[in-house]
Tab-separated table of C-alpha atoms in Angstrom:
chain	number	residue	atom	x	y	z
A	1	MET	CA	1.705	-85.024	-175.763
A	2	SER	CA	0.819	-83.692	-172.865
A	3	ARG	CA	1.667	-81.942	-169.817
A	4	TYR	CA	-0.972	-83.943	-167.945
A	5	LEU	CA	1.435	-87.685	-168.500
A	6	SER	CA	3.873	-88.644	-165.652
A	7	GLU	CA	7.592	-88.261	-165.844
A	8	LYS	CA	8.011	-91.496	-166.160
A	9	TYR	CA	6.205	-92.503	-169.117
A	10	SER	CA	7.180	-89.176	-170.969
A	11	ALA	CA	10.716	-89.506	-172.231
A	12	LEU	CA	9.504	-93.012	-173.603
A	13	GLU	CA	11.112	-94.021	-176.917
A	14	VAL	CA	8.136	-95.983	-178.679
A	15	TYR	CA	7.814	-98.894	-180.567
A	16	THR	CA	7.209	-98.470	-184.082
A	17	PRO	CA	4.960	-100.593	-185.839
A	18	GLY	CA	5.500	-101.980	-189.856
A	19	GLU	CA	3.544	-98.943	-191.349
A	20	GLN	CA	-0.285	-99.434	-193.242
A	21	PRO	CA	-0.002	-96.726	-195.714
A	22	ARG	CA	-3.960	-96.276	-197.126
A	23	ASP	CA	-2.695	-94.720	-200.428
A	24	MET	CA	-2.380	-97.401	-203.488
A	25	GLN	CA	-2.696	-100.882	-203.255
A	26	TYR	CA	0.655	-102.712	-202.351
A	27	VAL	CA	2.035	-105.685	-201.814
A	28	LYS	CA	2.735	-105.651	-198.457
A	29	LEU	CA	5.445	-107.961	-197.604
A	30	ASN	CA	6.398	-105.213	-194.345
A	31	THR	CA	5.022	-106.961	-191.150
A	32	ASN	CA	4.972	-111.220	-191.513
A	33	GLU	CA	1.202	-111.974	-191.689
A	34	SER	CA	0.370	-114.890	-192.631
A	35	PRO	CA	0.148	-114.526	-197.494
A	36	TYR	CA	-2.817	-116.709	-197.266
A	37	PRO	CA	-6.611	-116.017	-195.118
A	38	PRO	CA	-7.433	-118.542	-191.840
A	39	ALA	CA	-8.656	-121.439	-191.941
A	40	PRO	CA	-12.185	-122.022	-192.924
A	41	GLY	CA	-13.559	-123.364	-189.644
A	42	VAL	CA	-12.869	-120.195	-188.229
A	43	VAL	CA	-14.059	-117.368	-189.907
A	44	GLU	CA	-17.545	-119.735	-189.154
A	45	ALA	CA	-16.224	-119.643	-185.576
A	46	VAL	CA	-15.760	-116.044	-185.290
A	47	THR	CA	-18.779	-115.557	-187.000
A	48	ALA	CA	-21.378	-117.687	-184.719
A	49	GLU	CA	-19.814	-116.029	-181.460
A	50	ALA	CA	-20.284	-112.261	-182.999
A	51	ARG	CA	-23.965	-113.266	-182.015
A	52	ARG	CA	-23.347	-112.939	-178.511
A	53	LEU	CA	-21.302	-110.405	-177.979
A	54	GLU	CA	-23.245	-109.152	-175.025
A	55	LEU	CA	-21.551	-111.327	-172.533
A	56	TYR	CA	-18.813	-110.947	-171.436
A	57	SER	CA	-15.756	-113.355	-172.405
A	58	ASP	CA	-14.121	-116.375	-170.585
A	59	PRO	CA	-11.701	-114.769	-168.350
A	60	VAL	CA	-10.072	-118.107	-168.055
A	61	CYS	CA	-9.605	-118.383	-171.585
A	62	ALA	CA	-11.008	-122.390	-170.493
A	63	ASP	CA	-12.089	-123.857	-173.586
A	64	LEU	CA	-8.557	-122.464	-175.331
A	65	ARG	CA	-6.378	-123.365	-172.793
A	66	ASP	CA	-7.889	-126.716	-172.629
A	67	ALA	CA	-7.435	-127.398	-176.705
A	68	LEU	CA	-3.626	-125.877	-176.257
A	69	ALA	CA	-2.689	-128.200	-173.431
A	70	ARG	CA	-3.848	-131.414	-175.814
A	71	ARG	CA	-1.917	-130.008	-178.673
A	72	TYR	CA	1.225	-129.045	-176.754
A	73	GLY	CA	0.755	-132.350	-174.370
A	74	VAL	CA	0.737	-130.063	-170.848
A	75	ALA	CA	-1.806	-129.082	-168.344
A	76	ARG	CA	-3.984	-126.414	-168.199
A	77	GLU	CA	-2.154	-124.815	-165.587
A	78	ASN	CA	0.958	-124.194	-167.688
A	79	VAL	CA	-0.885	-122.187	-170.035
A	80	PHE	CA	-1.770	-118.462	-170.026
A	81	VAL	CA	-3.683	-116.426	-172.756
A	82	SER	CA	-3.306	-112.787	-173.930
A	83	ASN	CA	-4.268	-110.410	-176.168
A	84	GLY	CA	-1.379	-110.700	-178.255
A	85	SER	CA	2.106	-112.036	-177.272
A	86	ASP	CA	3.023	-108.543	-176.753
A	87	ASP	CA	0.549	-108.720	-173.629
A	88	ILE	CA	2.271	-111.558	-172.268
A	89	LEU	CA	5.478	-109.619	-173.262
A	90	ASN	CA	4.700	-106.941	-171.038
A	91	PHE	CA	3.575	-109.070	-168.514
A	92	ALA	CA	7.199	-110.630	-168.288
A	93	PHE	CA	8.684	-107.368	-168.068
A	94	MET	CA	6.212	-106.219	-165.345
A	95	ALA	CA	6.493	-108.993	-163.813
A	96	TYR	CA	10.130	-109.807	-163.484
A	97	ALA	CA	12.070	-106.987	-164.750
A	98	VAL	CA	11.178	-104.018	-163.272
A	99	ASP	CA	12.008	-100.574	-160.737
A	100	GLY	CA	15.865	-101.875	-161.387
A	101	ALA	CA	15.510	-105.811	-161.803
A	102	PRO	CA	18.088	-106.476	-164.347
A	103	ALA	CA	17.210	-107.224	-168.037
A	104	PHE	CA	19.430	-108.755	-170.727
A	105	PHE	CA	18.739	-108.570	-174.082
A	106	PRO	CA	20.308	-108.881	-177.964
A	107	ASP	CA	21.206	-105.359	-178.767
A	108	ILE	CA	19.000	-107.001	-182.369
A	109	SER	CA	16.377	-108.439	-181.992
A	110	TYR	CA	12.312	-107.179	-181.623
A	111	GLY	CA	12.214	-103.891	-180.497
A	112	PHE	CA	9.615	-104.234	-178.237
A	113	TYR	CA	12.049	-105.516	-175.666
A	114	ARG	CA	13.693	-102.688	-174.948
A	115	VAL	CA	10.175	-100.442	-175.031
A	116	TYR	CA	8.872	-102.889	-172.167
A	117	ALA	CA	12.459	-102.342	-170.378
A	118	ASP	CA	12.762	-98.779	-170.369
A	119	LEU	CA	8.521	-98.398	-169.652
A	120	HIS	CA	9.062	-100.871	-166.102
A	121	LYS	CA	12.449	-99.475	-165.425
A	122	SER	CA	14.141	-102.776	-165.901
A	123	ASN	CA	18.404	-102.229	-165.171
A	124	TYR	CA	19.151	-104.186	-168.908
A	125	ARG	CA	21.732	-104.690	-170.591
A	126	GLN	CA	21.552	-104.995	-174.323
A	127	ILE	CA	23.924	-108.147	-175.861
A	128	PRO	CA	25.106	-107.285	-179.047
A	129	LEU	CA	25.281	-110.266	-181.896
A	130	LYS	CA	28.135	-111.510	-183.608
A	131	GLU	CA	29.653	-110.869	-186.079
A	132	ASP	CA	27.338	-113.077	-188.590
A	133	PHE	CA	24.088	-111.449	-186.662
A	134	SER	CA	24.225	-114.931	-185.187
A	135	ILE	CA	23.457	-115.133	-180.992
A	136	ASP	CA	26.177	-115.981	-178.851
A	137	PRO	CA	24.443	-118.553	-176.202
A	138	GLN	CA	28.090	-117.995	-174.045
A	139	ASP	CA	27.070	-114.590	-173.682
A	140	TYR	CA	23.668	-115.285	-171.753
A	141	ARG	CA	25.361	-118.117	-169.551
A	142	GLY	CA	25.060	-117.771	-165.904
A	143	LEU	CA	23.245	-113.056	-166.393
A	144	GLY	CA	20.967	-113.283	-162.582
A	145	GLY	CA	18.391	-111.493	-164.084
A	146	PHE	CA	15.926	-111.639	-166.801
A	147	ILE	CA	16.746	-112.897	-170.256
A	148	ALA	CA	14.433	-112.594	-173.405
A	149	ILE	CA	15.284	-113.402	-176.654
A	150	ALA	CA	13.426	-114.366	-179.861
A	151	ASN	CA	13.981	-117.779	-181.741
A	152	PRO	CA	14.221	-117.357	-184.505
A	153	ASN	CA	15.497	-114.281	-183.580
A	154	ALA	CA	13.812	-111.251	-185.562
A	155	PRO	CA	14.538	-109.216	-187.539
A	156	THR	CA	17.423	-111.617	-188.705
A	157	GLY	CA	15.369	-115.347	-188.654
A	158	MET	CA	19.220	-116.442	-187.459
A	159	ALA	CA	18.081	-120.007	-184.448
A	160	LEU	CA	19.384	-120.837	-181.946
A	161	SER	CA	18.941	-125.068	-181.058
A	162	MET	CA	17.244	-126.304	-178.525
A	163	ALA	CA	20.593	-127.494	-176.615
A	164	GLN	CA	21.273	-124.298	-177.121
A	165	VAL	CA	18.387	-122.060	-175.429
A	166	GLU	CA	19.062	-125.959	-172.172
A	167	GLY	CA	22.513	-123.855	-171.683
A	168	ILE	CA	20.758	-120.690	-171.033
A	169	VAL	CA	18.023	-121.545	-168.789
A	170	GLN	CA	20.227	-123.894	-166.818
A	171	SER	CA	22.539	-121.454	-166.227
A	172	ASN	CA	20.634	-119.653	-164.916
A	173	PRO	CA	18.792	-121.260	-162.363
A	174	ASP	CA	17.786	-118.279	-160.739
A	175	GLY	CA	16.054	-115.499	-163.191
A	176	VAL	CA	13.600	-115.866	-165.113
A	177	VAL	CA	14.319	-117.245	-169.319
A	178	LEU	CA	11.548	-115.887	-172.035
A	179	ILE	CA	12.063	-117.581	-175.401
A	180	ASP	CA	9.766	-116.325	-177.764
A	181	GLU	CA	8.892	-118.281	-180.261
A	182	ALA	CA	6.409	-115.800	-182.566
A	183	TYR	CA	8.465	-117.629	-185.440
A	184	VAL	CA	9.498	-121.105	-184.233
A	185	ASP	CA	7.122	-123.063	-187.098
A	186	PHE	CA	8.708	-121.798	-190.119
A	187	GLY	CA	11.775	-124.730	-189.256
A	188	GLY	CA	13.238	-123.454	-185.732
A	189	GLU	CA	12.971	-126.193	-183.150
A	190	SER	CA	10.785	-125.494	-180.083
A	191	CYS	CA	11.786	-125.101	-176.260
A	192	LEU	CA	8.313	-126.069	-175.324
A	193	PRO	CA	9.044	-129.588	-174.131
A	194	LEU	CA	12.153	-128.044	-171.368
A	195	THR	CA	9.591	-126.164	-170.113
A	196	ALA	CA	8.048	-129.965	-168.676
A	197	LYS	CA	12.330	-130.144	-166.885
A	198	TYR	CA	13.157	-126.217	-165.122
A	199	ASP	CA	10.461	-123.459	-164.225
A	200	ASN	CA	11.616	-120.714	-164.837
A	201	LEU	CA	11.279	-121.073	-168.645
A	202	LEU	CA	8.763	-119.041	-170.401
A	203	VAL	CA	8.083	-119.725	-173.896
A	204	VAL	CA	5.896	-117.422	-175.561
A	205	ARG	CA	3.810	-118.779	-179.080
A	206	THR	CA	1.263	-116.119	-180.948
A	207	PHE	CA	-1.371	-117.093	-183.386
A	208	SER	CA	-0.727	-114.489	-185.367
A	209	LYS	CA	2.155	-116.521	-188.128
A	210	SER	CA	2.226	-118.997	-188.670
A	211	ARG	CA	-1.925	-119.751	-187.886
A	212	SER	CA	-3.287	-116.304	-190.008
A	213	LEU	CA	-5.260	-114.562	-186.956
A	214	ALA	CA	-1.664	-111.313	-187.032
A	215	GLY	CA	-5.638	-109.118	-186.623
A	216	ALA	CA	-7.882	-111.149	-184.492
A	217	ARG	CA	-4.559	-110.940	-182.005
A	218	LEU	CA	-3.622	-113.748	-180.047
A	219	GLY	CA	-0.610	-114.835	-177.703
A	220	PHE	CA	-0.189	-117.923	-175.588
A	221	ALA	CA	2.747	-118.930	-173.042
A	222	ILE	CA	4.177	-122.261	-171.618
A	223	ALA	CA	5.616	-123.085	-168.577
A	224	SER	CA	5.780	-123.957	-165.154
A	225	GLU	CA	2.352	-123.750	-163.176
A	226	GLY	CA	4.061	-121.072	-160.573
A	227	LEU	CA	5.407	-118.569	-163.748
A	228	ILE	CA	1.588	-119.408	-165.462
A	229	ALA	CA	0.332	-118.245	-161.965
A	230	ASP	CA	2.357	-114.840	-162.083
A	231	LEU	CA	1.110	-114.048	-165.625
A	232	ASP	CA	-1.987	-114.187	-164.489
A	233	ARG	CA	-2.077	-112.041	-161.446
A	234	ILE	CA	-0.206	-109.639	-163.355
A	235	LYS	CA	-4.096	-109.837	-165.257
A	236	TYR	CA	-6.311	-110.280	-163.167
A	237	SER	CA	-4.312	-106.780	-162.106
A	238	THR	CA	-4.557	-105.003	-165.373
A	239	ASN	CA	-7.822	-106.537	-167.388
A	240	PRO	CA	-9.851	-109.742	-166.407
A	241	TYR	CA	-11.559	-109.492	-169.823
A	242	ASN	CA	-8.607	-109.030	-172.363
A	243	VAL	CA	-8.981	-111.867	-174.782
A	244	ASN	CA	-12.815	-111.886	-176.324
A	245	ARG	CA	-15.062	-113.903	-177.406
A	246	MET	CA	-14.810	-114.508	-181.343
A	247	THR	CA	-11.273	-114.283	-180.414
A	248	LEU	CA	-10.954	-116.991	-178.221
A	249	ALA	CA	-13.342	-119.010	-180.961
A	250	ALA	CA	-10.402	-117.768	-183.472
A	251	GLY	CA	-7.908	-119.468	-181.457
A	252	VAL	CA	-9.808	-123.189	-180.541
A	253	ALA	CA	-10.838	-123.874	-184.390
A	254	SER	CA	-7.666	-122.639	-185.658
A	255	LEU	CA	-5.972	-125.715	-183.295
A	256	GLU	CA	-8.735	-128.179	-184.740
A	257	SER	CA	-7.273	-127.075	-187.795
A	258	ASP	CA	-3.801	-126.813	-187.801
A	259	ASP	CA	-3.251	-129.998	-190.339
A	260	TYR	CA	-4.280	-126.145	-192.524
A	261	ASN	CA	-2.500	-124.270	-190.989
A	262	MET	CA	1.037	-126.102	-191.222
A	263	ALA	CA	0.649	-127.573	-194.218
A	264	ASN	CA	0.306	-123.425	-195.167
A	265	CYS	CA	3.612	-122.796	-193.584
A	266	ARG	CA	5.402	-125.475	-195.347
A	267	ARG	CA	4.202	-123.357	-198.287
A	268	VAL	CA	5.900	-120.383	-197.316
A	269	MET	CA	8.985	-122.155	-195.675
A	270	GLN	CA	9.365	-123.832	-199.428
A	271	THR	CA	8.002	-120.190	-200.887
A	272	ARG	CA	11.150	-118.333	-198.793
A	273	GLU	CA	13.901	-120.714	-199.937
A	274	ASP	CA	12.894	-119.767	-203.175
A	275	VAL	CA	13.284	-116.212	-202.457
A	276	ALA	CA	16.055	-116.649	-201.373
A	277	ALA	CA	18.392	-118.246	-203.870
A	278	ARG	CA	16.565	-115.760	-206.618
A	279	LEU	CA	17.958	-112.955	-203.972
A	280	THR	CA	21.614	-114.573	-203.581
A	281	ASN	CA	22.087	-115.029	-207.255
A	282	MET	CA	21.183	-111.224	-207.439
A	283	GLY	CA	23.630	-110.283	-205.475
A	284	PHE	CA	22.259	-109.697	-202.041
A	285	GLU	CA	23.818	-111.420	-198.774
A	286	VAL	CA	20.616	-113.198	-197.159
A	287	LEU	CA	21.139	-114.254	-193.421
A	288	PRO	CA	19.407	-117.827	-192.979
A	289	SER	CA	16.005	-117.606	-192.163
A	290	SER	CA	14.078	-120.509	-189.889
A	291	ALA	CA	11.145	-117.445	-189.587
A	292	ASN	CA	8.300	-116.044	-192.197
A	293	PHE	CA	10.581	-113.391	-193.552
A	294	VAL	CA	14.087	-113.172	-195.081
A	295	PHE	CA	17.295	-110.586	-193.595
A	296	ALA	CA	19.004	-109.064	-196.980
A	297	ARG	CA	21.285	-106.084	-197.991
A	298	HIS	CA	23.044	-105.789	-201.894
A	299	PRO	CA	26.555	-104.458	-201.377
A	300	GLY	CA	26.689	-101.474	-202.506
A	301	THR	CA	23.147	-100.482	-202.418
A	302	ASP	CA	21.327	-98.353	-199.477
A	303	GLY	CA	18.743	-100.699	-197.975
A	304	GLY	CA	17.026	-97.113	-197.501
A	305	MET	CA	16.613	-96.400	-200.946
A	306	LEU	CA	15.524	-99.422	-201.831
A	307	TYR	CA	13.211	-99.546	-199.292
A	308	ARG	CA	11.683	-96.039	-200.657
A	309	GLU	CA	12.338	-97.198	-204.548
A	310	LEU	CA	9.729	-100.914	-203.219
A	311	LYS	CA	7.545	-97.952	-202.425
A	312	LYS	CA	7.424	-96.746	-205.076
A	313	ARG	CA	6.536	-99.369	-206.702
A	314	GLY	CA	4.237	-100.353	-204.275
A	315	VAL	CA	5.815	-103.604	-202.869
A	316	LEU	CA	5.961	-102.759	-199.009
A	317	VAL	CA	8.820	-104.202	-196.931
A	318	ARG	CA	10.024	-103.148	-193.980
A	319	HIS	CA	14.073	-100.677	-193.437
A	320	PHE	CA	14.957	-100.705	-190.109
A	321	ASP	CA	17.540	-97.484	-189.721
A	322	ALA	CA	19.897	-98.419	-186.665
A	323	PRO	CA	23.522	-99.054	-186.737
A	324	ARG	CA	25.027	-102.211	-188.461
A	325	ILE	CA	21.456	-103.210	-190.323
A	326	SER	CA	20.602	-100.137	-192.389
A	327	ASP	CA	21.660	-102.204	-195.527
A	328	PHE	CA	19.008	-104.956	-194.859
A	329	LEU	CA	15.484	-104.882	-195.478
A	330	ARG	CA	13.202	-107.574	-193.875
A	331	ILE	CA	10.704	-108.858	-196.864
A	332	THR	CA	7.976	-110.896	-195.342
A	333	ILE	CA	6.800	-114.061	-197.728
A	334	GLY	CA	4.224	-114.091	-199.533
A	335	THR	CA	2.408	-115.918	-202.069
A	336	PRO	CA	4.695	-116.877	-204.895
A	337	GLU	CA	2.281	-114.132	-206.812
A	338	GLN	CA	4.011	-111.247	-204.734
A	339	MET	CA	7.288	-112.669	-204.458
A	340	GLU	CA	7.657	-112.871	-208.591
A	341	THR	CA	6.360	-108.978	-208.219
A	342	LEU	CA	8.778	-108.301	-205.234
A	343	CYS	CA	11.953	-109.239	-207.690
A	344	ALA	CA	11.341	-107.793	-210.588
A	345	ALA	CA	11.378	-104.583	-208.506
A	346	ILE	CA	14.070	-105.299	-207.084
A	347	LYS	CA	15.631	-105.978	-210.414
A	348	ALA	CA	14.071	-103.543	-211.913
A	349	ILE	CA	16.061	-100.859	-209.102
A	350	LEU	CA	19.509	-102.644	-209.421
A	351	GLU	CA	19.465	-101.709	-213.346
A	352	GLY	CA	18.339	-98.899	-212.713
């Protein structure tokens, strides 16, 4: 860090992304990517668009917004598209939780919420999860500020129902409620229908997980026309061309291949249930998951040790060295073959 960096940013505690080591070939189960490739039509669309890179992308993202509007039964004015859902989260904190404005989110959740809250100087409070690691909807009623909740939550994988989310939104009419549905296609209940009823609900989604486009960086939000206009204002004040031509084409083609994508989600969900049962049989506590990962710990076994031993054996999982969850591992669901490798490695470690 240089001496020229603004004091405003010098004390930031940055987000730590999942590691991407290249020292050996790993079974990579640490960043919640899809184990399956994007649909064939996506590759064809990206290849065709690569021949037009001399031209700027469409700042309105009209074709993709229209495709999303058709897919989810809303108008183009209810859709926002950006460079990954992280971009949208950043814009939302910038718009609704800046310079001392109140913000609320769980204490165990997606780590970027606290980073953005610090970045934009929010007056934030992290609300503890219950003893069973679930979110208590009652804790978020009538708070009177910006609320961000991942649903299903990460890293736990546990989810709230649409009715529970509606209670939160309804009880906070003067604040924006952001529901981050990055993992909802793996068994959660989407709150998108509620955006037609509540003008303070912002639902954020991503193409990274269920549509196999983590490397393309594409996210979208659905909300009332007013909230979408807010996000557009932030976008056009920072980077109007924030989604490149190839990614826009990939998004449209992916939506045209949704049967393929949703079939992959069902495959992941089946593998998740199989792996959860196997881990349970090995003595693990596995939290109920509606995401493309499981969160598990083995009683009496140090989570950090288990993570390191798995890495030595070529299997990457995610370990968070934080209070309450330091013995847990977040394990992305891969192919059945990858999960077989994981379980064999765990068995060898525990027996050793």
